[in-house]
Tab-separated table of C-alpha atoms in Angstrom:
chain	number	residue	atom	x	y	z
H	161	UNK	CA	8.572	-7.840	25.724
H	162	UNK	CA	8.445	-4.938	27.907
H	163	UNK	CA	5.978	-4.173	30.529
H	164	UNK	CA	4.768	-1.155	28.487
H	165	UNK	CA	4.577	-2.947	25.364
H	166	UNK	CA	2.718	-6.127	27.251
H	167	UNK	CA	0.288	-3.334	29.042
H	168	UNK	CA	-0.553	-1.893	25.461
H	169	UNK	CA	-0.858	-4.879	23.647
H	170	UNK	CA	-3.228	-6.416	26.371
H	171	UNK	CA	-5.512	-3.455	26.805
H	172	UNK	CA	-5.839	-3.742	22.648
H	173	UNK	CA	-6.626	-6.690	23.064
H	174	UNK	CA	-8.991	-6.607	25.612
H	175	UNK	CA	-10.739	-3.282	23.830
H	176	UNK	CA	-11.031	-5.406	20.352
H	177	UNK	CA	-12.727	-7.898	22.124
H	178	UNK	CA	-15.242	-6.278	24.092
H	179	UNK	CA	-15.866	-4.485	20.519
H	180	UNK	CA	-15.960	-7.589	18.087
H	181	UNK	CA	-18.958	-8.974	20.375
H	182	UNK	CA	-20.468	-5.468	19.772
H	183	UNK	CA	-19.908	-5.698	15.889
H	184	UNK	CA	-22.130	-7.689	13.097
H	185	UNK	CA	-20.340	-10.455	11.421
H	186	UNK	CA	-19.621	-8.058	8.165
H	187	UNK	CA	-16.370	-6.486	6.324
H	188	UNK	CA	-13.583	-4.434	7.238
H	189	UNK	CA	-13.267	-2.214	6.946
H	190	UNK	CA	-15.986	0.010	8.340
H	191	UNK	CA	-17.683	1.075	4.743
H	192	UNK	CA	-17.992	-2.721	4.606
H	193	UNK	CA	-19.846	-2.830	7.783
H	194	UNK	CA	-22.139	0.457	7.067
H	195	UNK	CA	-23.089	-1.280	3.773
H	196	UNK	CA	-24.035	-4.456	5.138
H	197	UNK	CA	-22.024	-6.208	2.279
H	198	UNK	CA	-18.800	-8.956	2.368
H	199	UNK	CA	-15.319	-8.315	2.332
H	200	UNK	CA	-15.186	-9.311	-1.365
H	201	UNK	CA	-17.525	-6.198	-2.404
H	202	UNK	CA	-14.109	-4.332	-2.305
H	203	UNK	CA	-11.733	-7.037	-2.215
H	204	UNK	CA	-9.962	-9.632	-4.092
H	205	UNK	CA	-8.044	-11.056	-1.422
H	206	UNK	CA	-8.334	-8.445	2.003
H	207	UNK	CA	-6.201	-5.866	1.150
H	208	UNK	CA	-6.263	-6.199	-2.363
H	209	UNK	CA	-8.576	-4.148	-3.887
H	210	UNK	CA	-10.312	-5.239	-7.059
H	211	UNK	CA	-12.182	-3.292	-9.587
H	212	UNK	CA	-15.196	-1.840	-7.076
H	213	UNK	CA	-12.509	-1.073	-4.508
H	214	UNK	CA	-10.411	0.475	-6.177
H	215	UNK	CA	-12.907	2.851	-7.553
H	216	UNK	CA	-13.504	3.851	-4.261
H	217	UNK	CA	-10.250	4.282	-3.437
H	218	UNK	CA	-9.800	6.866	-6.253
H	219	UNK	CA	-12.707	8.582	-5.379
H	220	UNK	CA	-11.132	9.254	-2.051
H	221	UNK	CA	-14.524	7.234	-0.769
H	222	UNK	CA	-16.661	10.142	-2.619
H	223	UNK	CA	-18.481	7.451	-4.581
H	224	UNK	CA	-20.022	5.877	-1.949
H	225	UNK	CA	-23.115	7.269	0.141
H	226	UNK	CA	-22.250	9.645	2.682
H	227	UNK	CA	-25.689	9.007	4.647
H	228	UNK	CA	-24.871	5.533	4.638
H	229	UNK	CA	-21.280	5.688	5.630
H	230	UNK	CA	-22.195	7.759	8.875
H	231	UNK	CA	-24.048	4.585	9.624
H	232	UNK	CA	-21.161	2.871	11.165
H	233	UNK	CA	-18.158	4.537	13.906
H	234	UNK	CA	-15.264	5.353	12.043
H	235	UNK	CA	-12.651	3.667	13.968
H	236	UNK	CA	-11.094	0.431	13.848
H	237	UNK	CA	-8.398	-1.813	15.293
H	238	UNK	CA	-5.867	-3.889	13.570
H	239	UNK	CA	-3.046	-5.898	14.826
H	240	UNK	CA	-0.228	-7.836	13.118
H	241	UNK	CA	2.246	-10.951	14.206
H	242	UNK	CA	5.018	-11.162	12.250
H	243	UNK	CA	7.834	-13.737	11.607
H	244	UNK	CA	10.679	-13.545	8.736
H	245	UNK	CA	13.499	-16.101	8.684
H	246	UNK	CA	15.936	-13.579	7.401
H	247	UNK	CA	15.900	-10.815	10.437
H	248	UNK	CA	18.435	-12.429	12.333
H	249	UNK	CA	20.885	-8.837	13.261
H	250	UNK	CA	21.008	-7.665	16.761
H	251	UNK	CA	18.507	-4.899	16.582
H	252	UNK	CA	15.778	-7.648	14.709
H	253	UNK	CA	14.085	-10.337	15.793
H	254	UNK	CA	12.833	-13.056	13.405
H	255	UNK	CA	9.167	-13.192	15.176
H	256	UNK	CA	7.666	-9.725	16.122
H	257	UNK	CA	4.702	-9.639	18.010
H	258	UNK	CA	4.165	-6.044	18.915
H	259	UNK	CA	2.072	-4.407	16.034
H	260	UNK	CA	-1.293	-2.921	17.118
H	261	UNK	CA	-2.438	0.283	14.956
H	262	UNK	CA	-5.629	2.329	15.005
H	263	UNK	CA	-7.698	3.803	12.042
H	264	UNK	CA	-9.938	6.617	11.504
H	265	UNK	CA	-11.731	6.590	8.250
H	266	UNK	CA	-14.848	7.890	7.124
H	267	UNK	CA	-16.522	11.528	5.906
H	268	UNK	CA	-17.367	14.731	7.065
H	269	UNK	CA	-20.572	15.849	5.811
H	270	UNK	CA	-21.527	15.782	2.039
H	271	UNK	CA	-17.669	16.940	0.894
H	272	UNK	CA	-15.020	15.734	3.124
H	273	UNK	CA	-13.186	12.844	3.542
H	274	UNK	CA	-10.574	11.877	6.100
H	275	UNK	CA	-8.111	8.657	6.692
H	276	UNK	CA	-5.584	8.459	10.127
H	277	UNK	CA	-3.942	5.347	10.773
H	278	UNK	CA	-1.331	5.450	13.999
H	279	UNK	CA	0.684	2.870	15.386
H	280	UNK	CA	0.448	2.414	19.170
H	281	UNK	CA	3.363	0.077	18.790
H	282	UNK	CA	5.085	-1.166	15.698
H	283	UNK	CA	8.168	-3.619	15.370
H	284	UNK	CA	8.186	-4.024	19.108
H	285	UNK	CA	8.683	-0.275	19.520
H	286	UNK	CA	6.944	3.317	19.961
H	287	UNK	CA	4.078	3.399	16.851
H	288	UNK	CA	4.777	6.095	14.290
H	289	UNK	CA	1.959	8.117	12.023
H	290	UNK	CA	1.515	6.099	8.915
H	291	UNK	CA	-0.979	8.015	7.143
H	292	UNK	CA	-3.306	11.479	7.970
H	293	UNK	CA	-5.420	13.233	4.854
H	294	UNK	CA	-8.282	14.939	4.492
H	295	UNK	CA	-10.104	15.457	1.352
H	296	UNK	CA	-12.312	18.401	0.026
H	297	UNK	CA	-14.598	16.169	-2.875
H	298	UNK	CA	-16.745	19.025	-4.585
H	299	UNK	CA	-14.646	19.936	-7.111
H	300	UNK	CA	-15.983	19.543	-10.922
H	301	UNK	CA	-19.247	18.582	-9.713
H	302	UNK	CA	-18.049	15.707	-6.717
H	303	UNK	CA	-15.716	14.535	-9.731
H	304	UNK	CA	-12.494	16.161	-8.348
H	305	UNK	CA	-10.669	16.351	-5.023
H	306	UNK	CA	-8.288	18.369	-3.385
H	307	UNK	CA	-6.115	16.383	-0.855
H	308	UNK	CA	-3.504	17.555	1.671
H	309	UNK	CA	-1.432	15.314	4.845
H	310	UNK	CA	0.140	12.612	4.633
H	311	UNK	CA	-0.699	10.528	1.755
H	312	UNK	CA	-0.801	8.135	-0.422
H	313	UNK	CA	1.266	9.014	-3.921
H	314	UNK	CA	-0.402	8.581	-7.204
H	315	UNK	CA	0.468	4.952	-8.108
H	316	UNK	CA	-1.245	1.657	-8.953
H	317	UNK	CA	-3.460	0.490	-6.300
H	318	UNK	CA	-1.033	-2.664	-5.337
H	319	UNK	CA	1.524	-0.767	-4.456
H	320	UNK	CA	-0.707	0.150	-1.082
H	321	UNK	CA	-3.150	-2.385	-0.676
H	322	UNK	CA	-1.606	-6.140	-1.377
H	323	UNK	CA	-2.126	-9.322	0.000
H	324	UNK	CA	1.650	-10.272	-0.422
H	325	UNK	CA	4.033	-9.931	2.149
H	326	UNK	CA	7.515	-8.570	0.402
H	327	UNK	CA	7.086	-4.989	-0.781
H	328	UNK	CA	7.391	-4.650	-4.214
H	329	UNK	CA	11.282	-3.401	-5.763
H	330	UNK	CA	10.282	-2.114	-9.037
H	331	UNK	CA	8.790	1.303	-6.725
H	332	UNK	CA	11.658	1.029	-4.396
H	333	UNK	CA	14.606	0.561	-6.718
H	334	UNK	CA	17.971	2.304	-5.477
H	335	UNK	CA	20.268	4.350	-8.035
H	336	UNK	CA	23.480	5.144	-6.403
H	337	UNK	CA	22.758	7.135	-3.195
H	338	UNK	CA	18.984	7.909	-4.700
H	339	UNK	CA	16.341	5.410	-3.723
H	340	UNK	CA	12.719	5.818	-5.390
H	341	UNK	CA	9.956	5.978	-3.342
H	342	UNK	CA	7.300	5.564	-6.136
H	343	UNK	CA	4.759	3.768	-3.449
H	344	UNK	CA	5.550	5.476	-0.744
H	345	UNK	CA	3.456	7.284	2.258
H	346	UNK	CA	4.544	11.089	1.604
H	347	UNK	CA	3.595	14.090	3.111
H	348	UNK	CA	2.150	16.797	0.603
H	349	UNK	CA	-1.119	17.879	-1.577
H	350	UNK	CA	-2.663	15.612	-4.300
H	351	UNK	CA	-5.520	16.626	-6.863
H	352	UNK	CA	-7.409	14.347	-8.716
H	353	UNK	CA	-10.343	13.928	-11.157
H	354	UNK	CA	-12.294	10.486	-11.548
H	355	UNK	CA	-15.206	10.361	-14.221
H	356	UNK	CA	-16.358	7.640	-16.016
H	357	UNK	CA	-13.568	5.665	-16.743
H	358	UNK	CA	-10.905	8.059	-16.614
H	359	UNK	CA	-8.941	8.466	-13.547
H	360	UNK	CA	-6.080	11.355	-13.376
H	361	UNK	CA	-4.189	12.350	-10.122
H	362	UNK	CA	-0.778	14.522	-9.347
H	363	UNK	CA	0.648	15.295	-6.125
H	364	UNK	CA	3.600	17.136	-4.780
H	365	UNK	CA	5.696	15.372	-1.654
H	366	UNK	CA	8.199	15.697	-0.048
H	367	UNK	CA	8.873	13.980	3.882
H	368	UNK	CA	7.837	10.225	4.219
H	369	UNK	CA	8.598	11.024	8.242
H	370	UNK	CA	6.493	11.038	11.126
H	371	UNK	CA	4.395	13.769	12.147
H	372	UNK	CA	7.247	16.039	12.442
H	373	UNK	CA	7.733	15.775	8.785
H	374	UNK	CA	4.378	17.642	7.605
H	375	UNK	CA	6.298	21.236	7.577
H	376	UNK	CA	9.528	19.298	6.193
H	377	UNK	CA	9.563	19.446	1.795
H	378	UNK	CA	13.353	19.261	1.512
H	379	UNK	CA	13.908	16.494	3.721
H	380	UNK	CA	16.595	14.148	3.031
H	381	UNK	CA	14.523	12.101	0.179
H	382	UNK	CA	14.330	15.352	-1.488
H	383	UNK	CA	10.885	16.588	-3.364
H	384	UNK	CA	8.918	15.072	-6.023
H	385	UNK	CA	6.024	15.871	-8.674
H	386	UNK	CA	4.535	12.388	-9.073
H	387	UNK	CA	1.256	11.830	-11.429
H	388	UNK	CA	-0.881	8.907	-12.657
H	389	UNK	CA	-3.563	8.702	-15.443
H	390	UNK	CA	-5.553	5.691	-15.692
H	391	UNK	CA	-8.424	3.810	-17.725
H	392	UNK	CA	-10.945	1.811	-14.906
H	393	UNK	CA	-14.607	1.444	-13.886
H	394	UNK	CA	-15.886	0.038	-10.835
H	395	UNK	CA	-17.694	-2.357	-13.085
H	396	UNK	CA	-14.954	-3.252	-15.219
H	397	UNK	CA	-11.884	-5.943	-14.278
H	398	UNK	CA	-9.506	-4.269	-16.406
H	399	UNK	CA	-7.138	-1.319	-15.642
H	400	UNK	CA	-4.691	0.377	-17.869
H	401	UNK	CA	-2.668	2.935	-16.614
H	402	UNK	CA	0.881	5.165	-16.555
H	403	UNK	CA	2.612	6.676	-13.375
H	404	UNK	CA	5.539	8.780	-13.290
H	405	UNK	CA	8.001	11.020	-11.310
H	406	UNK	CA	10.100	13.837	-11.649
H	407	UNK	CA	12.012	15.411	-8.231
H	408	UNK	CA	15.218	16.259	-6.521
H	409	UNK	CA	17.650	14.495	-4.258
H	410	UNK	CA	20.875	16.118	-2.589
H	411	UNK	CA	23.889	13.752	-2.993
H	412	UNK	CA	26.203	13.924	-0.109
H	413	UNK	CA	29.085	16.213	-1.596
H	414	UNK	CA	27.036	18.661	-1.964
H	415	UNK	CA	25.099	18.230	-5.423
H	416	UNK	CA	21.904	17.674	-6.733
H	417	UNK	CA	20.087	14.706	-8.370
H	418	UNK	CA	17.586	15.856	-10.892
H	419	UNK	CA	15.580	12.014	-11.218
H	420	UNK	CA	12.723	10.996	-13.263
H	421	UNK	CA	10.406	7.934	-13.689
H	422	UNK	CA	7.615	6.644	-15.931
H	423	UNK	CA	5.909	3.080	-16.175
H	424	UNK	CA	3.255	1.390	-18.033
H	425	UNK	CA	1.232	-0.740	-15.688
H	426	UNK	CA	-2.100	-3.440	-16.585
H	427	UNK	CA	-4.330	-5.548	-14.248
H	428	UNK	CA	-6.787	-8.114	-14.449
H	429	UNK	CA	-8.741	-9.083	-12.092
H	430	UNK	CA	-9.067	-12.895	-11.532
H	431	UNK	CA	-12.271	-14.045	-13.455
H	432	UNK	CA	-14.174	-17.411	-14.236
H	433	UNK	CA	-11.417	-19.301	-13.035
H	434	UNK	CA	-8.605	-16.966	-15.111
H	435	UNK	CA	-5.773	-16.033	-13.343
H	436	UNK	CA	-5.554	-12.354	-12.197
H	437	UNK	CA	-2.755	-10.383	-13.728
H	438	UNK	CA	-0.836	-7.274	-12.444
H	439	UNK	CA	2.244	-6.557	-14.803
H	440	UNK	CA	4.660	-3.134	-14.642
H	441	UNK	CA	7.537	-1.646	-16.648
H	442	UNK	CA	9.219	1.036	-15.637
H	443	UNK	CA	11.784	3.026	-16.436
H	444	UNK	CA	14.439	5.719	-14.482
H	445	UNK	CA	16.521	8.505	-14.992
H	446	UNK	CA	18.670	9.673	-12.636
H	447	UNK	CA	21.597	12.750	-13.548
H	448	UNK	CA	23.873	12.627	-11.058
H	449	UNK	CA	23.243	9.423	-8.924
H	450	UNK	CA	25.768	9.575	-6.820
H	451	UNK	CA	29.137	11.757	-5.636
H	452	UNK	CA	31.667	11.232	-8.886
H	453	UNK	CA	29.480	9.721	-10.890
H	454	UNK	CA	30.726	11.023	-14.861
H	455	UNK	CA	27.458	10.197	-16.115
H	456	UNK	CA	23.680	9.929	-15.849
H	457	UNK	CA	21.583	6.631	-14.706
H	458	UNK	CA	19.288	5.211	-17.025
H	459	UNK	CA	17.584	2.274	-15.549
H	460	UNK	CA	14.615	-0.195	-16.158
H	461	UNK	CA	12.678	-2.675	-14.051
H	462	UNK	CA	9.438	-5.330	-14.173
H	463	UNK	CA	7.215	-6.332	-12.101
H	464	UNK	CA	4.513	-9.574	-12.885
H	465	UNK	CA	2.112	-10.942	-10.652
H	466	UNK	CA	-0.236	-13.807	-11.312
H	467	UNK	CA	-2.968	-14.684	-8.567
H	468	UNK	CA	-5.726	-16.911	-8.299
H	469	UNK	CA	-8.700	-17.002	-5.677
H	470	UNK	CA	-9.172	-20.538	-4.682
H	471	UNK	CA	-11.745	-22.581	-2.252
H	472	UNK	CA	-14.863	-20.088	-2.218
H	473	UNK	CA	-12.261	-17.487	-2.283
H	474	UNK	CA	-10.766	-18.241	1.362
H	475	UNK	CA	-7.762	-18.654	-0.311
H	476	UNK	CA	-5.677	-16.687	-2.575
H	477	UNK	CA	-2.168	-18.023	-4.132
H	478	UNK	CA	-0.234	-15.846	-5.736
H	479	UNK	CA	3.635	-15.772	-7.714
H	480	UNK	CA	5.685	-12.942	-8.600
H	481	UNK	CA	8.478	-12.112	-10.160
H	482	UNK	CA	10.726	-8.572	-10.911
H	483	UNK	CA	13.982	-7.473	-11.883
H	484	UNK	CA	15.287	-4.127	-11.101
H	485	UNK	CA	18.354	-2.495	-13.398
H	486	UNK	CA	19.741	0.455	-11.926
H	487	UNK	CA	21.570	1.578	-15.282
H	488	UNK	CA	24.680	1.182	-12.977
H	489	UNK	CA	25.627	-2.610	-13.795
H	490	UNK	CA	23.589	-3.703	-10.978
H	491	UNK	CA	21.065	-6.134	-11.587
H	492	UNK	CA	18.532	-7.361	-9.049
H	493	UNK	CA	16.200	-10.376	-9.452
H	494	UNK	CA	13.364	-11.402	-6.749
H	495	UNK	CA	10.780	-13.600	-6.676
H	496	UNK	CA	7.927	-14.962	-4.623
H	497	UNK	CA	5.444	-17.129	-4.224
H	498	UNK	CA	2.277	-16.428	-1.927
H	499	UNK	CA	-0.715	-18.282	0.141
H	500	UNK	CA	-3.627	-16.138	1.634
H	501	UNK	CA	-5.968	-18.056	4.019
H	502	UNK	CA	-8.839	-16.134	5.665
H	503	UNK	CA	-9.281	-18.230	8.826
H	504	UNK	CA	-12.041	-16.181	10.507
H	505	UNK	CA	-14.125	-13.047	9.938
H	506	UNK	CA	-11.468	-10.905	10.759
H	507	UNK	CA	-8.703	-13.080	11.216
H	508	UNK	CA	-6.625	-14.000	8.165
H	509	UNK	CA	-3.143	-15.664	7.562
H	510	UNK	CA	-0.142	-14.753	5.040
H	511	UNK	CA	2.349	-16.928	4.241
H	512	UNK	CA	5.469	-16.151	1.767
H	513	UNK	CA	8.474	-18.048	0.382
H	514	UNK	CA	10.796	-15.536	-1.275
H	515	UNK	CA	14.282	-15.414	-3.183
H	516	UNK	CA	16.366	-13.204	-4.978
H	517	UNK	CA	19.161	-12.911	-6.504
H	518	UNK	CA	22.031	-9.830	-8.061
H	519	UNK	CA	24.290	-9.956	-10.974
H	520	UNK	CA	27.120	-6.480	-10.178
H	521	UNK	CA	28.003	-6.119	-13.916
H	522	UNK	CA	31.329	-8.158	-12.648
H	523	UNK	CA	30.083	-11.338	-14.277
H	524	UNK	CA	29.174	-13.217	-10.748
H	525	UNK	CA	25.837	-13.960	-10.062
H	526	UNK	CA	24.999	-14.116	-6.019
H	527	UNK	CA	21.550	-15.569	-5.162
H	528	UNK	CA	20.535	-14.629	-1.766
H	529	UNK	CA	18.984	-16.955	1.160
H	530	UNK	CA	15.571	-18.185	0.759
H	531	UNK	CA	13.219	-16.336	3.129
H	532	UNK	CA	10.426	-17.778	4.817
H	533	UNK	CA	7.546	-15.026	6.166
H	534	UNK	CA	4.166	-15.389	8.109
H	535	UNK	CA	1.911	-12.656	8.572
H	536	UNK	CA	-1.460	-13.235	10.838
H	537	UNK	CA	-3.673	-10.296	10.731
H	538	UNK	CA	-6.328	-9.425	12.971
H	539	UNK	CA	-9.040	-6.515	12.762
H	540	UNK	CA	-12.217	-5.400	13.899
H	541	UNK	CA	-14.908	-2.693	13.942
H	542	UNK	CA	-14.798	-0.755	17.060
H	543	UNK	CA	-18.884	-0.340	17.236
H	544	UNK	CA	-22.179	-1.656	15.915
H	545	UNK	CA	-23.411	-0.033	12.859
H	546	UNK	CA	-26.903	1.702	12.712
H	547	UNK	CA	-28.737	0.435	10.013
């Protein structure tokens, strides 16, 4: 590592633990530590949300107490060591030890919400912007929002907050020179409305870049309309839902992709010793998916994920298993199969053991290398709450 990197990484360290002595043995993140309450209040396995979190997620954190929230400093510190048996180029390294990022989360006054999170280093390198919003609540009686930054794009919750370590494909799926980025950070302007059990949100994006892409729309991932309507309740383990897409990609002759997307997803939450369930079909349109092409892209994909608390809910295994279609003759298959351990308050450990495989429409099946990933996590509040 380099001198700057060790520097960083060792004041971060020395900052989290001056602060973790400061903190009460409570949640992450820092609602959790306002509250008073567990991880699991919000969490299924930390970061994936179950039925109470992600109600507050949708809410853009307007459903919980504002008074309360102010309660506890806004900031916290997270920092990730990584290891995956497949990054073996010259610009990778299989064991990455430089990932230390900063959030700001929290509300301003009765109406406002915010959420920064910026890398001081990530991959070993210079940290990039990974997410900046801010959220005016009041609309349709504090049941609407109005949000504008960098955000998250209206999709189902695992998409952003998972305890597994591969991303998921079905979101990400590549059609000729177009790949979707259905779960992707984007800068832009979302609207939503969450009553009862009825969540709807829509946003426009465009630049998934770093801070110089907030002024960007017709970057080179194009721009997109994306939208989600959903049936949940904080109260209620079940969530029903569709997402979709519609946008614009330039080609690199010249031309124009006009692309769509719409899926179907349902989860479960794990319950009296059943399973939880997380399950997605999607399909894709694409018109022109590449320079040449003589006719559209119509493609389809799955995603399935089973998971299962286990041992007081320390642990959390999990399998999964998608297939991608790009309507090109281009089938992709992955699958993976996941242990969670929380070793500590806020110290918790990922382990993954992937493999995947692609059929080219030529009649030969390739299956790829088995990969091998660990994942520790650390974070901590930076202060004491007030309660």
């Amino acid at each position: 590592m380099t001198c700057t990197l060790r520097f960083t990484l060792g004041v971060a360290f020395a900052a989290a633990f001056v602060f973790i002595n400061r903190a009460p043995v409570l949640a992450m993140p820092t609602f959790g530590q306002a509250y008073g309450v567990a991880c699991s209040q919000c969490h299924t396995a930390v970061p994936a949300l179950n039925a109470y979190g992600r109600y507050v997620q949708r809410s853009q954190y307007a459903y919980l107490d504002a008074a309360v929230l102010k309660k506890a400093l806004p900031l916290w510190v997270g920092y990730q060591a990584n290891y995956d048996s497949q990054a073996s180029s010259p610009d990778t390294h299989k064991v990455i030890w430089g990932n230390v990022a900063v959030h700001a989360v929290g509300v301003i006054g009765d109406n406002w919400s915010y959420h920064v999170q910026q890398w001081l280093v990530n991959d070993n390198q210079g940290g990039g912007l990974d997410t900046a919003w801010v959220s005016y609540n009041n609309l349709f009686k504090h049941n609407g929002y109005l949000e504008v930054g960098k955000l998250e794009v209206p999709a189902p919750s695992p998409y952003g907050m998972w305890f597994e370590i591969a991303p998921f494909n079905t979101p990400e799926v590549t059609v000729g020179e177009h790949t979707y980025q259905l779960d992707a950070n984007r800068w832009g302007a979302k609207a939503g409305y969450l009553h009862g059990s009825l969540s709807l949100d829509t946003a426009y994006v465009g630049s998934d870049a770093d801070l110089n892409g907030a002024s960007d729309y017709v970057p080179g991932n194009g721009k997109a309309l994306q939208y989600r309507a959903a049936f949940m309740g904080p109260k209620n383990p079940v969530e029903v839902g569709v997402y979709g897409t519609t946008g614009t990609f330039p080609i690199s002759d010249g031309l124009t992709d006009r692309y769509s997307a719409i899926a179907g997803y349902f989860q479960r939450d794990p319950m009296h010793g059943v399973p939880g369930v997380f399950f997605v079909y999607q399909t894709t349109h694409d018109s022109y998916p590449l320079a040449g092409a003589t006719a559209p892209a119509n493609g389809r994909g799955y995603t399935l994920n089973i998971y299962q608390p286990i041992f007081k809910d320390k642990v959390v295994v999990g399998f999964r298993r998608e297939m991608t279609d790009d309507g090109m003759g281009t089938i992709n298959h992955y699958g993976n199969i996941d242990l969670t351990v929380q070793i500590a308050k806020y110290l918790r450990l990922y382990t993954e053991a992937g493999l995947s495989g692609t059929n080219a429409g030529n009649g030969v099946d390739r299956v790829g290398t088995p990969a091998w990933r660990v994942f520790v996590w650390w974070t901590t509040p930076v202060a004491k709450a007030k309660h």
